[in-house]
Short mmCIF file of C-alpha atoms and ligand atoms in Angstrom, two decimals:
data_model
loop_
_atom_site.label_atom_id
_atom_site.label_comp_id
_atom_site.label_asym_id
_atom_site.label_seq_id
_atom_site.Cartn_x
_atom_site.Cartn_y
_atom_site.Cartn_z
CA UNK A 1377 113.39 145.16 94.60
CA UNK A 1378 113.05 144.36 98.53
CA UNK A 1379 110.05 142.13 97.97
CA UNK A 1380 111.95 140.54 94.88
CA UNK A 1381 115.68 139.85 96.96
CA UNK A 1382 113.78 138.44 100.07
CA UNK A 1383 111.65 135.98 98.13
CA UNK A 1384 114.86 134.69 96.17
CA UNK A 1385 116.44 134.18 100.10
CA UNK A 1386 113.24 132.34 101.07
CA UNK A 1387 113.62 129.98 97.86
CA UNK A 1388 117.10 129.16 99.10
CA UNK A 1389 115.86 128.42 103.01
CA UNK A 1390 112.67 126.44 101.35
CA UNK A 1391 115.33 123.91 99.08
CA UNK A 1392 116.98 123.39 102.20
CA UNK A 1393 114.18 122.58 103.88
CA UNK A 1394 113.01 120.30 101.12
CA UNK A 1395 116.40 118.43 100.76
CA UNK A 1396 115.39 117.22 104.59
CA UNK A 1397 112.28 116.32 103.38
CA UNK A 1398 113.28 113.58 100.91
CA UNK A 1399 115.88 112.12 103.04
CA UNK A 1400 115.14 108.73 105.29
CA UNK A 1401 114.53 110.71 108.49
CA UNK A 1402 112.27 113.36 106.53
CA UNK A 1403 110.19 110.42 104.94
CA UNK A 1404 109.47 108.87 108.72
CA UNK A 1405 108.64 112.37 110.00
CA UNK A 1406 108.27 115.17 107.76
CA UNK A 1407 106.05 117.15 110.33
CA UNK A 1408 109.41 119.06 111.77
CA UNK A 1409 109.81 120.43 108.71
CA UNK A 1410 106.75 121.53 108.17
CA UNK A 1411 106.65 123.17 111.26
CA UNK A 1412 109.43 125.23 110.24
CA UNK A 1413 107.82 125.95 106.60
CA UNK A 1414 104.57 127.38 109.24
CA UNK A 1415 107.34 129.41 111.39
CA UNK A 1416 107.97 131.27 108.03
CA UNK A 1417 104.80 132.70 107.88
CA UNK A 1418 101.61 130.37 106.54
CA UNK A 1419 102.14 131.37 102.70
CA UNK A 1420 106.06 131.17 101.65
CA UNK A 1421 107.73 130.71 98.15
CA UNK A 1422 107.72 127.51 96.81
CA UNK A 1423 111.71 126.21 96.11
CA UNK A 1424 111.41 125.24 92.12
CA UNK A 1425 108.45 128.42 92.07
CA UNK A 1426 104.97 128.99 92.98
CA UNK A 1427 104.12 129.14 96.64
CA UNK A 1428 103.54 126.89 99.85
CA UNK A 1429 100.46 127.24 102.10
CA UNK A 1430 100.90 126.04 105.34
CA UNK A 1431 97.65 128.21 107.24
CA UNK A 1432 94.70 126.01 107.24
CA UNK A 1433 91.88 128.42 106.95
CA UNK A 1434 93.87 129.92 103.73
CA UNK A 1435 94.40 126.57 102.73
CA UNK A 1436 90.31 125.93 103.21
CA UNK A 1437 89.34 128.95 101.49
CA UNK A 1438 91.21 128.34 98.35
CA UNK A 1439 90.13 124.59 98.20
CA UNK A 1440 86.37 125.86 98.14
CA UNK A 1441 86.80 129.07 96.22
CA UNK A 1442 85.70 129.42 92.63
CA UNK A 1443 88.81 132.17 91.75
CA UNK A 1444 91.67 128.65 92.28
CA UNK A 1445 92.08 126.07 89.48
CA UNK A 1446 93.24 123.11 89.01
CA UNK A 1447 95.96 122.67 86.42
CA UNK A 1448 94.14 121.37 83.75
CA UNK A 1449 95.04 120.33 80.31
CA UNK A 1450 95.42 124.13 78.74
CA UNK A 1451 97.53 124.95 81.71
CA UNK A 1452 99.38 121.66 81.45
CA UNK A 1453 100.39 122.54 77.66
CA UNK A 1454 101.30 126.26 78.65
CA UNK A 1455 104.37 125.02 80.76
CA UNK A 1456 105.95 123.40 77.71
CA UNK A 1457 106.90 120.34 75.62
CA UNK A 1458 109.43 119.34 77.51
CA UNK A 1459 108.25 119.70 81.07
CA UNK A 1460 106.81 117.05 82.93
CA UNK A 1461 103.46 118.59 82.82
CA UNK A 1462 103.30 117.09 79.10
CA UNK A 1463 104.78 113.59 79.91
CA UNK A 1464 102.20 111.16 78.16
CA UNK A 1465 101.21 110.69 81.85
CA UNK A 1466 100.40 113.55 83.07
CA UNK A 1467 98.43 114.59 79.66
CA UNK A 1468 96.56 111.84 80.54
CA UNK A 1469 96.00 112.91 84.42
CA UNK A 1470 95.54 115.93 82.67
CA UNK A 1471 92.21 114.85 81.17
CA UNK A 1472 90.37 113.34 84.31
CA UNK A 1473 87.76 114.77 86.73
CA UNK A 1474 90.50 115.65 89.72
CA UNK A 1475 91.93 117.76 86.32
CA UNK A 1476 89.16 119.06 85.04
CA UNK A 1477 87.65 122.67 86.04
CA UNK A 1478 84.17 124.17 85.68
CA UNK A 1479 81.81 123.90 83.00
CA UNK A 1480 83.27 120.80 82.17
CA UNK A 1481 83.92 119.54 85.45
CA UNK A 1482 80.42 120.37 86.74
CA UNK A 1483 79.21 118.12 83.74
CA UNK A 1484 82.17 114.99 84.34
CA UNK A 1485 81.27 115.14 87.71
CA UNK A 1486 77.56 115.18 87.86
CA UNK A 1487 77.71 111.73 85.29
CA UNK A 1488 79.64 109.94 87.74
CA UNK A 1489 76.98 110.14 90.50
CA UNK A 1490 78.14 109.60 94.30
CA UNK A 1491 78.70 106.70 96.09
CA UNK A 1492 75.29 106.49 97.92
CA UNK A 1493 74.09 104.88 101.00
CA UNK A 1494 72.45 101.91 99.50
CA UNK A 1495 75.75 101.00 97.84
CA UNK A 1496 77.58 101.80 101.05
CA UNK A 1497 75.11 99.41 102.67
CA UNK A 1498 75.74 96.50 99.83
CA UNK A 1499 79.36 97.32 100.02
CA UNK A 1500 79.15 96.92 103.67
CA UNK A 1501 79.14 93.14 103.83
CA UNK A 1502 81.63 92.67 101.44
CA UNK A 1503 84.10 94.43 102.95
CA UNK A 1504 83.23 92.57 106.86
CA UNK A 1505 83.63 89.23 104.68
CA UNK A 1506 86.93 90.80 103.14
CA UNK A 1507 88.37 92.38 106.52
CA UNK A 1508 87.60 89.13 108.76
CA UNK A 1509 89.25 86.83 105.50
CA UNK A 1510 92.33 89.39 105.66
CA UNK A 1511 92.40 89.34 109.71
CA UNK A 1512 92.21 85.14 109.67
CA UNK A 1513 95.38 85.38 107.80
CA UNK A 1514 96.98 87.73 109.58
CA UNK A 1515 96.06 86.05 112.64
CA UNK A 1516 97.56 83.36 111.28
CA UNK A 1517 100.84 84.37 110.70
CA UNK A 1518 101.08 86.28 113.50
CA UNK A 1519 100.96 82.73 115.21
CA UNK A 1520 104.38 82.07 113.92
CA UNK A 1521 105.98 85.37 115.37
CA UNK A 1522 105.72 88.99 113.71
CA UNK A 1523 103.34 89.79 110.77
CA UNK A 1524 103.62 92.67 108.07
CA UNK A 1525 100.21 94.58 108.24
CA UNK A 1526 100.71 96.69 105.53
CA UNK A 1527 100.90 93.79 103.07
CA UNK A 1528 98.82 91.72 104.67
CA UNK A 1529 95.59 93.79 105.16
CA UNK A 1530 95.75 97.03 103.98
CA UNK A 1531 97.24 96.83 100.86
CA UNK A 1532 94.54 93.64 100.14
CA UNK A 1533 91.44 95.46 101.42
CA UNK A 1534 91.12 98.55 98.94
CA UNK A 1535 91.86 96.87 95.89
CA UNK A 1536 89.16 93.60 96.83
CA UNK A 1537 86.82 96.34 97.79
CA UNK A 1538 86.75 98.21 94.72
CA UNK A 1539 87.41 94.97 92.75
CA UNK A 1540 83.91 93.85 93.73
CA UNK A 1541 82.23 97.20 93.20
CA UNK A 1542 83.14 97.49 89.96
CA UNK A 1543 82.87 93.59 89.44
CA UNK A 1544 87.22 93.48 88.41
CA UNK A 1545 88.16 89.76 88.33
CA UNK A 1546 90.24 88.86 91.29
CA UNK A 1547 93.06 87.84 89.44
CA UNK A 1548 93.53 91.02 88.04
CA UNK A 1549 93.77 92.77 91.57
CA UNK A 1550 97.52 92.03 92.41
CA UNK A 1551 98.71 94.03 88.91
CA UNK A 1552 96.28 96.64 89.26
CA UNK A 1553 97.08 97.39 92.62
CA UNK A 1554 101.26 97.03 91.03
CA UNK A 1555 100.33 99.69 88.33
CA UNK A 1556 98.92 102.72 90.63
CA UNK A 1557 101.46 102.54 92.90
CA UNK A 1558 104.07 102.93 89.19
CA UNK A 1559 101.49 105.41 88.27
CA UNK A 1560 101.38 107.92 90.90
CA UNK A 1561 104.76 109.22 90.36
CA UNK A 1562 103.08 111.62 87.65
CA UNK A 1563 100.87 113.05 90.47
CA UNK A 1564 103.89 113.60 92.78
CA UNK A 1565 105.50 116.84 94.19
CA UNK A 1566 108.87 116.52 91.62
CA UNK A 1567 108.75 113.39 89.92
CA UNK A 1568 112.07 112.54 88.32
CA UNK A 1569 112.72 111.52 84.52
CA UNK A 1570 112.95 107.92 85.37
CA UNK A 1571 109.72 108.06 87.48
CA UNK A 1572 107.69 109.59 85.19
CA UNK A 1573 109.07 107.01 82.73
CA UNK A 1574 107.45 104.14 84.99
CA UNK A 1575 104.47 106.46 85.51
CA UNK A 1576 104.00 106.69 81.31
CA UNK A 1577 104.52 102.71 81.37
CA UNK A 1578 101.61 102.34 83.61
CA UNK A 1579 99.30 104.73 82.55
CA UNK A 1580 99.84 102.78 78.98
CA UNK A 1581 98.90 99.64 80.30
CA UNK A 1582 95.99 101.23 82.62
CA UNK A 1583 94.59 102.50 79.76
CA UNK A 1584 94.48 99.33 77.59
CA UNK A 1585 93.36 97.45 80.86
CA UNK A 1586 90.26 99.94 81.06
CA UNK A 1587 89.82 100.36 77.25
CA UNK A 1588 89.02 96.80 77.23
CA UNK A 1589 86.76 96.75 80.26
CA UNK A 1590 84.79 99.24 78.72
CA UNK A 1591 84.30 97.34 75.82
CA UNK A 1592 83.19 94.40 77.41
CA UNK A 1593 80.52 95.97 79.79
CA UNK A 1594 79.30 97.78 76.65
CA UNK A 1595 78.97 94.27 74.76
CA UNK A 1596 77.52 92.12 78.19
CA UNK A 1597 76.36 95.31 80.01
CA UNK A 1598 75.33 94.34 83.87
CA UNK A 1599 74.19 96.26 86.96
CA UNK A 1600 77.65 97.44 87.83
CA UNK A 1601 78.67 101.48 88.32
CA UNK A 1602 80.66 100.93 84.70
CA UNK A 1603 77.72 99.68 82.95
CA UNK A 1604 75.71 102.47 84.61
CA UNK A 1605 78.27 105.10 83.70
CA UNK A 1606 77.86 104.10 79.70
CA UNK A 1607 74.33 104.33 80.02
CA UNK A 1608 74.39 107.43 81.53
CA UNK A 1609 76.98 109.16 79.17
CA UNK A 1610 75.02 107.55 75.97
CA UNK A 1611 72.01 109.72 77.39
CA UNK A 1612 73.99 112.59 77.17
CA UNK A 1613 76.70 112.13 74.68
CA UNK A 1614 75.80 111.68 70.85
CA UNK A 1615 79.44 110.43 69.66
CA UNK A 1616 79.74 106.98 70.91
CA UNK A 1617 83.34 106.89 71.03
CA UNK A 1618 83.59 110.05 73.12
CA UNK A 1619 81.09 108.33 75.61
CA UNK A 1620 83.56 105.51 75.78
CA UNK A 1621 86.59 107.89 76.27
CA UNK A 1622 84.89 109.05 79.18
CA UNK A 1623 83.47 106.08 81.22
CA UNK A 1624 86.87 105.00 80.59
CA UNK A 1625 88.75 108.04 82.23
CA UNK A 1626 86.31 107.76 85.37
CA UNK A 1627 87.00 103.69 85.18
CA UNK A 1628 90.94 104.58 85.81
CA UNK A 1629 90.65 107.51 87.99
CA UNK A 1630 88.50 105.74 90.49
CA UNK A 1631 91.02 102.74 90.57
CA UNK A 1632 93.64 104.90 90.91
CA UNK A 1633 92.41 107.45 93.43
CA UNK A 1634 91.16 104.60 95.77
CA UNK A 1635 93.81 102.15 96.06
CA UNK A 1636 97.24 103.35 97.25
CA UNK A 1637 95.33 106.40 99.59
CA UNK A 1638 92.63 103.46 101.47
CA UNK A 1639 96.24 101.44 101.92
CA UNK A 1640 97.97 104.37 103.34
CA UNK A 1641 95.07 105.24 105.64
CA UNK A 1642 94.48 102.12 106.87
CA UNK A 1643 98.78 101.80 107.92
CA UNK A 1644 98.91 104.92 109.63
CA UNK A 1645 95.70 104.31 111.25
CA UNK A 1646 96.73 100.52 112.50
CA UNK A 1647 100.11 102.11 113.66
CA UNK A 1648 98.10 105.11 115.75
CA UNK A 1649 96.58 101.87 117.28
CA UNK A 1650 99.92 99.90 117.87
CA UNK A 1651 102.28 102.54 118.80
CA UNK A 1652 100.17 103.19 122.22
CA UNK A 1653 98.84 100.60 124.52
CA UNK A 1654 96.17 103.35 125.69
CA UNK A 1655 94.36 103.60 122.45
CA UNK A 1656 93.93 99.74 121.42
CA UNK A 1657 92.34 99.68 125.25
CA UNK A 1658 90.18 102.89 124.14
CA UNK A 1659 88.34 101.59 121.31
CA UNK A 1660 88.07 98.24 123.26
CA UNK A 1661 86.49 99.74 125.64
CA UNK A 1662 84.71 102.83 123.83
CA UNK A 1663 83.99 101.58 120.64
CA UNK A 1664 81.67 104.11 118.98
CA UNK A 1665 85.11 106.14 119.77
CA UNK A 1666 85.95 104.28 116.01
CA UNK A 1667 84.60 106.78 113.48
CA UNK A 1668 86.62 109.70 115.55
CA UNK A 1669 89.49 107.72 115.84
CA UNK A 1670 89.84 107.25 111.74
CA UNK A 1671 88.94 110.93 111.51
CA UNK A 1672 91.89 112.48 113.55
CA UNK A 1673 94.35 109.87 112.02
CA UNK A 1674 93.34 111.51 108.45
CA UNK A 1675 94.00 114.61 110.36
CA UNK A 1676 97.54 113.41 112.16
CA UNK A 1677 98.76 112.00 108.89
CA UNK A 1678 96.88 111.99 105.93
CA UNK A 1679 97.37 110.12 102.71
CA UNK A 1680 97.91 112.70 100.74
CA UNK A 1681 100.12 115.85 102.06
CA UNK A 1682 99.80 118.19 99.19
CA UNK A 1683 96.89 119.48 96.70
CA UNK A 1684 98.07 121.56 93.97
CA UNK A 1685 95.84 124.73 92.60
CA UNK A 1686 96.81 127.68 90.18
CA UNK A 1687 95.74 131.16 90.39
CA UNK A 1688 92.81 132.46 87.62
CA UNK A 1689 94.28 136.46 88.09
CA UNK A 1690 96.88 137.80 90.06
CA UNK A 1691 96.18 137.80 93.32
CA UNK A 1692 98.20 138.71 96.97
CA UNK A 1693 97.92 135.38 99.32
CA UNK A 1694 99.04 136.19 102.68
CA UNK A 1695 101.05 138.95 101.90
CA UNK A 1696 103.35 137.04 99.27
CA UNK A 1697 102.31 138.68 95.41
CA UNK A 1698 100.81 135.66 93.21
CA UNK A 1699 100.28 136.05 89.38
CA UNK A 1700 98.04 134.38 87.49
CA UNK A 1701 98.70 130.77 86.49
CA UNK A 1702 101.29 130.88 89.13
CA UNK A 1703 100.74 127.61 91.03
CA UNK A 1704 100.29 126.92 94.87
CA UNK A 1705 100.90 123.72 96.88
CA UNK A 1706 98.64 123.40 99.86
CA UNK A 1707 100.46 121.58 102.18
CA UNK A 1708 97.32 120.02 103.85
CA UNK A 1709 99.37 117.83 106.00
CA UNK A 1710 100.99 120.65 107.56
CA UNK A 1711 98.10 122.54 107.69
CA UNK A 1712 96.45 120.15 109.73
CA UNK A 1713 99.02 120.97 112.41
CA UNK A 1714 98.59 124.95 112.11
CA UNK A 1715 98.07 125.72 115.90
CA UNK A 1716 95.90 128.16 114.69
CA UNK A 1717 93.12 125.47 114.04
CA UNK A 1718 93.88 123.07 116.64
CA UNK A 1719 95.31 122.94 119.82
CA UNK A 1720 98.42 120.46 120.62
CA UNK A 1721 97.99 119.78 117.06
CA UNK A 1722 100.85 117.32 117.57
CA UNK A 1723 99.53 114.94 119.91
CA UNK A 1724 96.72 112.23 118.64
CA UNK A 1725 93.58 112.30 120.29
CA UNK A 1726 90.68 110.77 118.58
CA UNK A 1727 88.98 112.57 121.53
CA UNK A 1728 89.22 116.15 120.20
CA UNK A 1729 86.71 117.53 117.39
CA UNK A 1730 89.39 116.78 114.48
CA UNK A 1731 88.73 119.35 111.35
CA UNK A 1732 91.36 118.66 108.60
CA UNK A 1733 91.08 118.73 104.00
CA UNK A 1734 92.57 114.83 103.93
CA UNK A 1735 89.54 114.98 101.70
CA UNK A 1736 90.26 118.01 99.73
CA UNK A 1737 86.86 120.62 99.50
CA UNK A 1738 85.06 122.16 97.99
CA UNK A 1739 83.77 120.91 94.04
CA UNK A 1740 86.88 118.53 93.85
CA UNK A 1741 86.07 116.78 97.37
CA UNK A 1742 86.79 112.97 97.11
CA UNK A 1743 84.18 111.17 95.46
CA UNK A 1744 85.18 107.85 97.48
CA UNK A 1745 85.12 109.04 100.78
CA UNK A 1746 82.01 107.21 102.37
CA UNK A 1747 84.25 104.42 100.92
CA UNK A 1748 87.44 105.13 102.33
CA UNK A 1749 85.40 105.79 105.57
CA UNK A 1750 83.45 102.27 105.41
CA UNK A 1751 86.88 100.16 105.02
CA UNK A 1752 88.49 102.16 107.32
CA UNK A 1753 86.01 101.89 110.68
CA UNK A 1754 85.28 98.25 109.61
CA UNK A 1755 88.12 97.09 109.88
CA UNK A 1756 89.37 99.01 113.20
CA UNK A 1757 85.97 97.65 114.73
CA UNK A 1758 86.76 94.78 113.56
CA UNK A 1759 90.50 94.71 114.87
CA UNK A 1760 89.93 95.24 118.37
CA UNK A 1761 87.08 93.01 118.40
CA UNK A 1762 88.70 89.98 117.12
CA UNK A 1763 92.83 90.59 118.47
CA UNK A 1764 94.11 91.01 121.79
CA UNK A 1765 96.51 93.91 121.78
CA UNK A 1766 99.08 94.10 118.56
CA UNK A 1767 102.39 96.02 119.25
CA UNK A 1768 104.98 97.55 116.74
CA UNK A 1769 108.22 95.10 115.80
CA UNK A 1770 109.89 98.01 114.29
CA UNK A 1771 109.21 101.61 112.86
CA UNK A 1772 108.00 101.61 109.28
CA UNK A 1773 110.02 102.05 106.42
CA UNK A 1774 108.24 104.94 103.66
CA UNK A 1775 108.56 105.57 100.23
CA UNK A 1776 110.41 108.12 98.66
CA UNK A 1777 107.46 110.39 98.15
CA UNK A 1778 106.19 114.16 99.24
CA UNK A 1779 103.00 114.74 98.19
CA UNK A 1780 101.30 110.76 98.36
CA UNK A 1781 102.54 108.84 101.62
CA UNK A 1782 103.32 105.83 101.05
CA UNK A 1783 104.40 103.35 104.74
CA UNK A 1784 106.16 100.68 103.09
CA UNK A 1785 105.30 98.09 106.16
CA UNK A 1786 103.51 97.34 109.21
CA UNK A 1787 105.55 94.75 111.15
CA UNK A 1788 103.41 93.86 114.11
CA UNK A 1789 103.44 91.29 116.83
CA UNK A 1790 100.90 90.23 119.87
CA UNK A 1791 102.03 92.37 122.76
C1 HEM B 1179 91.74 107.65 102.37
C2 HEM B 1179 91.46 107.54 101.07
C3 HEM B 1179 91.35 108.70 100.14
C4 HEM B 1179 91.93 109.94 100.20
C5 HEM B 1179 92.86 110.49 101.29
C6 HEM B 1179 91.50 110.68 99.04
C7 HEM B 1179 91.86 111.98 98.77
C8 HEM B 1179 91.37 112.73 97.71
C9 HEM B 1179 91.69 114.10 97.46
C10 HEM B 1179 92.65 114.94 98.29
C11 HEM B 1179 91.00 114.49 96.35
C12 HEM B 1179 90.94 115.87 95.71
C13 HEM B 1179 92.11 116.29 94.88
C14 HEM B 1179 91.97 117.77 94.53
O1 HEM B 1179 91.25 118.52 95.21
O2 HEM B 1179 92.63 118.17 93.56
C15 HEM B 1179 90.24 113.34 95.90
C16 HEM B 1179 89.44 113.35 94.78
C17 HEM B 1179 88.82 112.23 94.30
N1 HEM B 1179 88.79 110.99 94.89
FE1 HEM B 1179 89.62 110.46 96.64
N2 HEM B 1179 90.69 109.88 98.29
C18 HEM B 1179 90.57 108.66 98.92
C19 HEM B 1179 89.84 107.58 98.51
C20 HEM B 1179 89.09 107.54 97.36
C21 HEM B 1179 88.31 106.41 96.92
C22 HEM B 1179 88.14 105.12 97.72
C23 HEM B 1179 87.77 106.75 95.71
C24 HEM B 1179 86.85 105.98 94.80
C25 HEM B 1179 86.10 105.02 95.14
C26 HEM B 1179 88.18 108.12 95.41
C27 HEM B 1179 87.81 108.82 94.29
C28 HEM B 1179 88.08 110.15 94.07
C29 HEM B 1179 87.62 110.88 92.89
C30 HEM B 1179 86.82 110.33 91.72
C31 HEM B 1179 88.10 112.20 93.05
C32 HEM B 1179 87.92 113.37 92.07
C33 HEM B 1179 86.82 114.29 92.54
C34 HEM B 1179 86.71 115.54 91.68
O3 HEM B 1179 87.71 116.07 91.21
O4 HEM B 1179 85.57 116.00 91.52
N3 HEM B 1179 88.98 108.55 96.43
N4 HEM B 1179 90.47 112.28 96.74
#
């Protein structure tokens, strides 16, 4: 009865603290409020159910342990017709890799391949030619007065870069790039009715969009990773149509899971660099100090602030009870300021050995993170070689979102 009457209190302090958390100021800065969540003791009760985990090393363990799921498409229909979990969206969600948990995960997984070195090398160039392009235009405005960053560079650079991998024509980029960031409402904390309306839009037209592709790269196949992925699942799937389904689900996961994060990393990471005279004169002067520097600003603020698992049996996390199918949100962003992991874990220093799960762990760690990586350190190499010293106009504005960060703008101006 204790246990019971103190969790329903702790539900009560957590809304409040959640409330703060969608407002303006909470958007701009949620990290207050997670330290407060942390204060409350690393696993706490989760407002609309479920639990929070704010400890990093529980937050680790779970991410690579085999006894956490992810909520796949049995638990999806479990919670019930009319929850979101069974908004056409989220069905669909429901159905690819990041959804998908062992055998059939093992198998998804394994016929996507990774992103290898040779195509990191390939994709190398493409993305200097893309990032000095992007820079000669932001130089160029910047000429007349202030420049927005955001749209300039790092919303362009993630969607050209995996425009050319997977050979996309160009003039499809801008509604692509439109449609994830409609989509990803589905994959957020508490999407609303009307969001996951928008989401269900554009996971509808995603789907025709990479329907069609398929199609095409099965009729004029080429030495792209689609083409590769049908020949692959032909070799291992008799039913032709089911082969299909599922170069098409890896087709619109991979667009979705690399555009809107890559944008958001490379913001926060250009306003790390902006915000303090210090650091732009660092990596001038110390630039192998780049590849550290992206690292702790996945740490400091990474893309995404939550991962979701549910339990396979009842288990206690931290001292809070947790029944099977019960779901917990690992607040990774918060994590990554548990002073139990690292020290000062508020201040930025691209000097200190920076550990953080931006990446998730585990079976489900990002496929595209050599990727993210590569567009990230190019172009930071690429901005202090080529700019003198940028400086911030104004703070950003963010979107309305928990769980995927999303800066809004990047309104810059030679210092
Ligand atoms: C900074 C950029 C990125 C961030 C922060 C990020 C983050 C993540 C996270 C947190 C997960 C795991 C979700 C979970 O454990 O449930 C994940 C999975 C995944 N990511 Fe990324 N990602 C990024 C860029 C990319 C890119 C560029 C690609 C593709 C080229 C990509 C493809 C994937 C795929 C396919 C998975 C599913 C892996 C699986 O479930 O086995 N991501 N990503």
């Amino acid at each position: 009865m204790g246990v019971v009457s103190t969790r329903s209190y702790d539900r009560r302090a957590a809304v409040s603290l959640f409330s703060r958390l969608r407002t303006a100021k909470g958007q701009a800065d949620p990290f207050p409020v997670y330290a407060e969540l942390t204060a409350r003791g690393g696993v706490s009760p989760a407002p609309w159910g479920g639990s929070l985990v704010t400890d990093f090393d529980v937050c680790d363990q779970i991410l690579r342990s085999r006894e956490w799921l992810e909520p796949d498409a049995r638990w999806r229909e479990q919670q019930g017709a009319g929850t979101r979990w069974n908004a056409p969206s989220s069905r669909e969600m429901g159905k690819t890799l990041p959804a998908l948990n062992p055998p059939e995960h093992t198998r998804v997984r394994r016929a996507a391949g990774g992103i290898d070195r040779t195509t990191i090398q390939q994709l190398g160039r493409t993305v200097e030619t893309e990032t000095d392009r992007l820079l000669d235009t932001l130089i160029e405005q910047l000429r007349e007065g202030e420049a927005d960053f955001a749209a300039l560079v790092s919303e362009e650079l993630p969607v050209a870069t995996v425009g050319h991998w997977l050979e996309l024509p160009a003039a499809d980029w801008p509604r692509l790039r439109e449609l994830t960031h409609e989509q990803v409402f589905t994959q957020e904390l508490l999407p609303s009715a009307t969001q996951l309306a928008r989401s269900d839009a554009a996971t509808a037209e995603l789907r025709s969009y990479f329907v069609e592709l398929v199609r095409d790269r099965r009729a004029r196949p080429g030495e792209d990773p689609v083409s590769r992925w049908i020949q692959t699942w032909d070799a291992i799937e008799p039913d032709r149509a089911e082969a299909d389904e599922q170069v098409y689900l890896l087709a619109l996961f991979v667009v979705l899971a690399a555009l809107e994060t890559t944008s958001t990393l490379l913001t926060t990471m250009a306003l790390r660099l902006v915000e303090h005279p210090d650091r732009w004169r660092l990596l001038g002067t110390c630039p192998d100090l780049v590849p550290a520097f992206v690292e702790e600003s996945l740490r400091y603020d990474p893309p995404t602030h939550v991962i979701s698992r549910v339990a396979s049996r009842d288990v206690v996390l931290g001292g809070v009870e947790i029944r099977r199918d019960e779901m917990v949100h690992l607040m990774v962003a918060a994590a990554h300021r548990d002073p139990a992991r690292h020290s000062e874990p508020d201040r930025f220093d691209p000097l200190r050995k920076s550990a953080h799960l931006a990446f998730s762990g585990g079976i489900h760690y990002c496929l595209g993170a050599p990727l993210a990586r590569l567009e990230a350190q190019t172009l930071l190499r690429r901005l202090v070689q080529r700019l003198p010293r940028l400086t911030l106009v104004r703070p950003p504005a963010w979107a309305p979102r928990v769980a995927f960060r999303r800066p809004l703008n990047l309104d810059v101006t030679f210092a």
